[in-house]
PDB file of C-alpha atoms in Angstrom:
ATOM      1  CA  SER A1002      -0.303   0.028   0.131  1.00 50.00           C
ATOM      2  CA  ASP A1003       0.853   3.612  -0.301  1.00 59.00           C
ATOM      3  CA  LEU A1004       0.383   4.663   3.206  1.00 58.00           C
ATOM      4  CA  ASP A1005       2.415   8.072   4.355  1.00 67.00           C
ATOM      5  CA  MET A1006       3.342   7.452   7.931  1.00 65.00           C
ATOM      6  CA  ASP A1007       4.330  10.927   8.332  1.00 75.00           C
ATOM      7  CA  ASN A1008       0.740  12.194   7.216  1.00 72.00           C
ATOM      8  CA  PRO A1009      -1.567   9.957   8.744  1.00 66.00           C
ATOM      9  CA  ALA A1010      -5.256   9.568   7.334  1.00 62.00           C
ATOM     10  CA  HIS A1011      -8.469   8.114   8.504  1.00 60.00           C
ATOM     11  CA  ILE A1012      -8.799   5.046   6.189  1.00 56.00           C
ATOM     12  CA  ASN A1013     -11.765   3.464   7.202  1.00 58.00           C
ATOM     13  CA  THR A1014     -13.884   2.501  10.216  1.00 62.00           C
ATOM     14  CA  TRP A1015     -15.728  -0.428  11.195  1.00 57.00           C
ATOM     15  CA  GLU A1016     -18.063  -1.487  13.820  1.00 62.00           C
ATOM     16  CA  SER A1017     -17.410  -3.551  16.764  1.00 62.00           C
ATOM     17  CA  ASP A1018     -19.880  -5.388  19.321  1.00 68.00           C
ATOM     18  CA  ASN A1019     -16.761  -5.543  21.467  1.00 66.00           C
ATOM     19  CA  ASN A1020     -15.287  -2.705  23.621  1.00 74.00           C
ATOM     20  CA  LEU A1021     -11.547  -3.062  22.589  1.00 72.00           C
ATOM     21  CA  LYS A1022      -8.642  -2.414  24.872  1.00 73.00           C
ATOM     22  CA  GLN A1023      -5.473  -3.203  23.507  1.00 73.00           C
ATOM     23  CA  ILE A1024      -4.682  -3.831  19.504  1.00 76.00           C
ATOM     24  CA  ALA A1025      -1.625  -4.846  17.539  1.00 77.00           C
ATOM     25  CA  ILE A1026      -1.557  -5.364  13.705  1.00 77.00           C
ATOM     26  CA  LEU A1027       0.914  -6.759  11.165  1.00 75.00           C
ATOM     27  CA  ASP A1028       0.486  -7.775   7.564  1.00 77.00           C
ATOM     28  CA  THR A1029      -3.093  -8.629   7.252  1.00 78.00           C
ATOM     29  CA  THR A1030      -3.441 -10.010  11.157  1.00 79.00           C
ATOM     30  CA  PHE A1031      -5.339  -7.830  13.657  1.00 77.00           C
ATOM     31  CA  VAL A1032      -5.369  -8.941  17.417  1.00 79.00           C
ATOM     32  CA  ALA A1033      -7.234  -7.375  19.742  1.00 80.00           C
ATOM     33  CA  THR A1034      -8.139  -7.918  23.242  1.00 78.00           C
ATOM     34  CA  THR A1035     -11.594  -7.019  25.107  1.00 77.00           C
ATOM     35  CA  GLU A1036     -12.404  -5.425  28.542  1.00 72.00           C
ATOM     36  CA  ASN A1037     -13.169  -9.031  29.906  1.00 70.00           C
ATOM     37  CA  GLY A1038      -9.894 -10.260  28.514  1.00 70.00           C
ATOM     38  CA  GLU A1039     -10.836 -12.238  25.099  1.00 77.00           C
ATOM     39  CA  LEU A1040      -8.439 -12.378  22.266  1.00 78.00           C
ATOM     40  CA  LEU A1041      -9.975 -11.359  19.196  1.00 81.00           C
ATOM     41  CA  VAL A1042      -8.022 -12.120  16.013  1.00 83.00           C
ATOM     42  CA  PHE A1043      -9.109 -10.514  12.768  1.00 81.00           C
ATOM     43  CA  ASP A1044      -8.253 -10.761   9.087  1.00 81.00           C
ATOM     44  CA  TRP A1045      -7.826  -7.281   7.747  1.00 78.00           C
ATOM     45  CA  ASP A1046      -7.375  -4.995   5.291  1.00 75.00           C
ATOM     46  CA  GLN A1047      -8.007  -0.995   4.419  1.00 70.00           C
ATOM     47  CA  ASP A1048     -11.483  -1.733   3.620  1.00 72.00           C
ATOM     48  CA  SER A1049     -12.585  -4.257   6.178  1.00 73.00           C
ATOM     49  CA  ALA A1050     -11.971  -6.259   9.267  1.00 75.00           C
ATOM     50  CA  GLU A1051     -13.572  -9.991   9.731  1.00 81.00           C
ATOM     51  CA  LEU A1052     -13.273 -11.445  13.157  1.00 82.00           C
ATOM     52  CA  THR A1053     -12.213 -14.891  12.387  1.00 85.00           C
ATOM     53  CA  ALA A1054     -11.770 -16.408  16.005  1.00 83.00           C
ATOM     54  CA  THR A1055     -12.082 -15.436  19.580  1.00 81.00           C
ATOM     55  CA  ILE A1056     -10.345 -17.164  22.481  1.00 79.00           C
ATOM     56  CA  ASP A1057     -12.005 -17.151  25.986  1.00 75.00           C
ATOM     57  CA  GLY A1058     -11.265 -14.010  28.350  1.00 64.00           C
ATOM     58  CA  ARG A1059      -8.259 -15.068  30.594  1.00 68.00           C
ATOM     59  CA  GLY A1060      -7.887 -11.348  32.430  1.00 69.00           C
ATOM     60  CA  ASN A1061      -7.250  -7.841  31.864  1.00 72.00           C
ATOM     61  CA  ALA A1062      -5.115  -7.290  29.003  1.00 75.00           C
ATOM     62  CA  LEU A1063      -2.342  -4.793  29.776  1.00 79.00           C
ATOM     63  CA  ASP A1064      -0.381  -5.230  26.862  1.00 82.00           C
ATOM     64  CA  ILE A1065      -0.585  -7.127  23.444  1.00 83.00           C
ATOM     65  CA  THR A1066       1.991  -7.487  20.555  1.00 85.00           C
ATOM     66  CA  ILE A1067       2.569  -9.424  17.452  1.00 84.00           C
ATOM     67  CA  ASP A1068       5.674 -11.255  16.586  1.00 87.00           C
ATOM     68  CA  GLY A1069       5.554 -13.258  13.222  1.00 85.00           C
ATOM     69  CA  ASP A1070       3.285 -15.828  13.621  1.00 87.00           C
ATOM     70  CA  PHE A1071       2.586 -15.384  17.298  1.00 89.00           C
ATOM     71  CA  GLY A1072       0.646 -13.044  19.634  1.00 86.00           C
ATOM     72  CA  TYR A1073       1.891 -12.164  22.838  1.00 88.00           C
ATOM     73  CA  MET A1074      -0.659 -10.810  25.825  1.00 85.00           C
ATOM     74  CA  CYS A1075       0.253  -9.019  29.187  1.00 84.00           C
ATOM     75  CA  LEU A1076      -2.230 -10.157  31.538  1.00 82.00           C
ATOM     76  CA  GLY A1077      -1.218  -8.840  34.828  1.00 82.00           C
ATOM     77  CA  GLU A1078      -1.629 -11.558  37.437  1.00 83.00           C
ATOM     78  CA  SER A1079      -3.002 -13.928  34.953  1.00 83.00           C
ATOM     79  CA  GLY A1080       0.538 -14.373  33.251  1.00 86.00           C
ATOM     80  CA  PHE A1081       2.013 -13.635  30.145  1.00 88.00           C
ATOM     81  CA  TRP A1082       0.654 -15.752  27.155  1.00 87.00           C
ATOM     82  CA  LYS A1083       2.218 -16.642  23.868  1.00 90.00           C
ATOM     83  CA  THR A1084      -0.546 -17.726  21.087  1.00 88.00           C
ATOM     84  CA  ASP A1085       0.104 -19.093  17.477  1.00 90.00           C
ATOM     85  CA  ILE A1086      -1.880 -17.116  15.203  1.00 86.00           C
ATOM     86  CA  SER A1087      -0.405 -18.292  11.793  1.00 86.00           C
ATOM     87  CA  ASP A1088      -3.717 -19.654  11.027  1.00 85.00           C
ATOM     88  CA  PRO A1089      -6.188 -16.792  12.310  1.00 81.00           C
ATOM     89  CA  GLU A1090      -9.027 -18.955  12.139  1.00 84.00           C
ATOM     90  CA  ASN A1091      -7.884 -21.340  14.322  1.00 87.00           C
ATOM     91  CA  PRO A1092      -5.419 -19.664  16.624  1.00 87.00           C
ATOM     92  CA  GLU A1093      -3.583 -22.041  19.423  1.00 89.00           C
ATOM     93  CA  GLU A1094      -2.578 -21.014  23.061  1.00 88.00           C
ATOM     94  CA  LEU A1095       1.003 -22.222  23.053  1.00 91.00           C
ATOM     95  CA  ALA A1096       2.496 -21.082  26.447  1.00 91.00           C
ATOM     96  CA  VAL A1097       1.556 -19.209  29.657  1.00 89.00           C
ATOM     97  CA  TRP A1098       4.245 -18.048  32.157  1.00 91.00           C
ATOM     98  CA  ASP A1099       3.166 -17.242  35.480  1.00 91.00           C
ATOM     99  CA  ILE A1100       4.467 -13.906  35.991  1.00 89.00           C
ATOM    100  CA  ASN A1101       2.588 -10.672  36.631  1.00 87.00           C
ATOM    101  CA  VAL A1102       3.740  -8.844  33.476  1.00 86.00           C
ATOM    102  CA  VAL A1103       2.241  -5.762  32.457  1.00 84.00           C
ATOM    103  CA  LYS A1104       4.279  -4.608  29.153  1.00 85.00           C
ATOM    104  CA  CYS A1105       6.548  -6.651  26.811  1.00 85.00           C
ATOM    105  CA  TYR A1106       8.951  -5.959  24.077  1.00 85.00           C
ATOM    106  CA  ILE A1107       9.546  -9.139  21.495  1.00 87.00           C
ATOM    107  CA  PHE A1108      13.199  -9.592  20.006  1.00 83.00           C
ATOM    108  CA  ASN A1109      13.791 -12.596  18.177  1.00 80.00           C
ATOM    109  CA  GLU A1110      12.796 -15.669  20.246  1.00 83.00           C
ATOM    110  CA  ALA A1111      13.059 -13.361  23.524  1.00 87.00           C
ATOM    111  CA  ALA A1112      10.550 -11.459  25.352  1.00 88.00           C
ATOM    112  CA  PHE A1113      11.734  -8.586  27.456  1.00 88.00           C
ATOM    113  CA  VAL A1114       8.985  -7.957  30.160  1.00 88.00           C
ATOM    114  CA  SER A1115       8.329  -5.724  33.125  1.00 86.00           C
ATOM    115  CA  THR A1116       6.344  -6.793  36.020  1.00 85.00           C
ATOM    116  CA  MET A1117       3.831  -4.849  38.139  1.00 79.00           C
ATOM    117  CA  ASP A1118       6.685  -4.774  40.958  1.00 79.00           C
ATOM    118  CA  ASN A1119       8.583  -2.849  38.589  1.00 78.00           C
ATOM    119  CA  ARG A1120      11.027  -5.663  37.756  1.00 82.00           C
ATOM    120  CA  PHE A1121      12.286  -6.871  34.470  1.00 86.00           C
ATOM    121  CA  TYR A1122      12.620 -10.214  33.008  1.00 88.00           C
ATOM    122  CA  ALA A1123      13.904 -12.047  30.023  1.00 89.00           C
ATOM    123  CA  ILE A1124      11.909 -15.152  28.788  1.00 91.00           C
ATOM    124  CA  ASP A1125      13.091 -17.242  25.725  1.00 91.00           C
ATOM    125  CA  THR A1126       9.886 -17.704  24.053  1.00 90.00           C
ATOM    126  CA  GLY A1127      11.611 -20.370  21.980  1.00 89.00           C
ATOM    127  CA  ASP A1128      11.443 -22.790  24.611  1.00 90.00           C
ATOM    128  CA  LEU A1129       7.720 -23.177  25.795  1.00 89.00           C
ATOM    129  CA  GLU A1130       9.117 -24.347  29.109  1.00 90.00           C
ATOM    130  CA  SER A1131      11.497 -21.844  30.068  1.00 88.00           C
ATOM    131  CA  GLU A1132      11.544 -19.595  33.356  1.00 90.00           C
ATOM    132  CA  PRO A1133      11.398 -16.069  33.152  1.00 90.00           C
ATOM    133  CA  GLN A1134      15.023 -14.797  34.119  1.00 87.00           C
ATOM    134  CA  LEU A1135      15.497 -11.475  36.246  1.00 87.00           C
ATOM    135  CA  LEU A1136      17.568  -9.093  34.812  1.00 81.00           C
ATOM    136  CA  PRO A1137      20.403  -7.512  36.838  1.00 74.00           C
ATOM    137  CA  ILE A1138      19.210  -3.946  36.780  1.00 67.00           C
ATOM    138  CA  GLU A1139      20.061  -1.662  39.506  1.00 54.00           C
ATOM    139  CA  GLY A1140      17.737   1.582  40.541  1.00 52.00           C
ATOM    140  CA  ASP A1141      14.696   2.128  39.298  1.00 53.00           C
ATOM    141  CA  ILE A1142      14.254   3.341  35.665  1.00 53.00           C
ATOM    142  CA  ILE A1143      10.569   5.215  36.598  1.00 53.00           C
ATOM    143  CA  ASP A1144      10.773   7.139  39.884  1.00 51.00           C
ATOM    144  CA  PHE A1145       6.866   6.689  40.546  1.00 59.00           C
ATOM    145  CA  ASP A1146       6.759   9.989  42.518  1.00 68.00           C
ATOM    146  CA  TYR A1147       7.564  11.455  39.008  1.00 69.00           C
ATOM    147  CA  PRO A1148       4.907  14.071  38.957  1.00 76.00           C
ATOM    148  CA  TYR A1149       5.312  14.453  34.995  1.00 76.00           C
ATOM    149  CA  TRP A1150       4.697  10.719  34.253  1.00 68.00           C
ATOM    150  CA  HIS A1151       2.106   9.874  31.737  1.00 68.00           C
ATOM    151  CA  THR A1152       1.403  13.710  30.948  1.00 75.00           C
ATOM    152  CA  ILE A1153       2.450  16.117  28.376  1.00 80.00           C
ATOM    153  CA  ASP A1154       5.111  17.531  30.510  1.00 81.00           C
ATOM    154  CA  ASP A1155       6.962  13.879  30.515  1.00 77.00           C
ATOM    155  CA  THR A1156       9.539  15.104  28.028  1.00 81.00           C
ATOM    156  CA  ARG A1157      13.477  13.912  27.459  1.00 76.00           C
ATOM    157  CA  ASP A1158      14.781  17.160  29.605  1.00 82.00           C
ATOM    158  CA  LYS A1159      13.218  15.430  32.739  1.00 79.00           C
ATOM    159  CA  CYS A1160      15.169  12.228  32.176  1.00 76.00           C
ATOM    160  CA  SER A1161      17.455  11.235  34.989  1.00 74.00           C
ATOM    161  CA  PRO A1162      21.102  10.830  33.330  1.00 78.00           C
ATOM    162  CA  HIS A1163      21.627   8.500  36.064  1.00 77.00           C
ATOM    163  CA  SER A1164      18.719   6.304  34.645  1.00 73.00           C
ATOM    164  CA  LEU A1165      19.715   6.551  31.243  1.00 75.00           C
ATOM    165  CA  TYR A1166      23.097   5.217  32.127  1.00 78.00           C
ATOM    166  CA  VAL A1167      21.581   2.130  34.016  1.00 76.00           C
ATOM    167  CA  VAL A1168      19.363   1.460  30.933  1.00 77.00           C
ATOM    168  CA  GLY A1169      22.459   1.881  28.820  1.00 79.00           C
ATOM    169  CA  GLN A1170      24.649  -0.633  31.017  1.00 79.00           C
ATOM    170  CA  THR A1171      21.652  -3.146  30.888  1.00 78.00           C
ATOM    171  CA  LEU A1172      21.287  -3.001  26.945  1.00 78.00           C
ATOM    172  CA  LEU A1173      25.060  -3.336  26.915  1.00 79.00           C
ATOM    173  CA  GLU A1174      25.170  -6.542  29.305  1.00 75.00           C
ATOM    174  CA  LEU A1175      22.365  -8.238  27.096  1.00 73.00           C
ATOM    175  CA  ILE A1176      24.112  -7.521  23.862  1.00 75.00           C
ATOM    176  CA  TYR A1177      27.539  -8.627  24.850  1.00 71.00           C
ATOM    177  CA  THR A1178      26.272 -11.848  26.773  1.00 68.00           C
ATOM    178  CA  ALA A1179      23.832 -13.150  24.422  1.00 61.00           C
ATOM    179  CA  GLU A1180      24.487 -16.489  23.103  1.00 55.00           C
TER     180      GLU A1180
END
């Protein structure tokens, strides 16, 4: 398609019987979670979205992402879920990790996740039996007494140099110790 990401435009609107909370799109697969935790899988294009499958609710989805043929859901106390969505009409739950995940980032077959208690873990999503590995991060990345958090005044000039250093050192450690 000829979408201009620098000048977004309204393409289409479609009705849904569900109150969508989180969405993720990759190619022609669109996944969404509802307020009761259902995972909805759609086949979509710029003109329409067709609901192809629904997986029963598991909890409140705090984050969702797609990587290749897989959808990942961060369901807080209900865990971190990996679902095969390669066949949008027949999604298959593959694994659940019992960890209170609120946010995730997928890179290759690794999930980097943050938890409600402000800890960070790496999970080998290629090994469905793997255990989350606590990342050795010293200090808090986000100061929760930070008055600008999630406001329009939360800008780069308010970042702590120490926090940026800690994040950088953690990334270097991960890069140089990865197998």
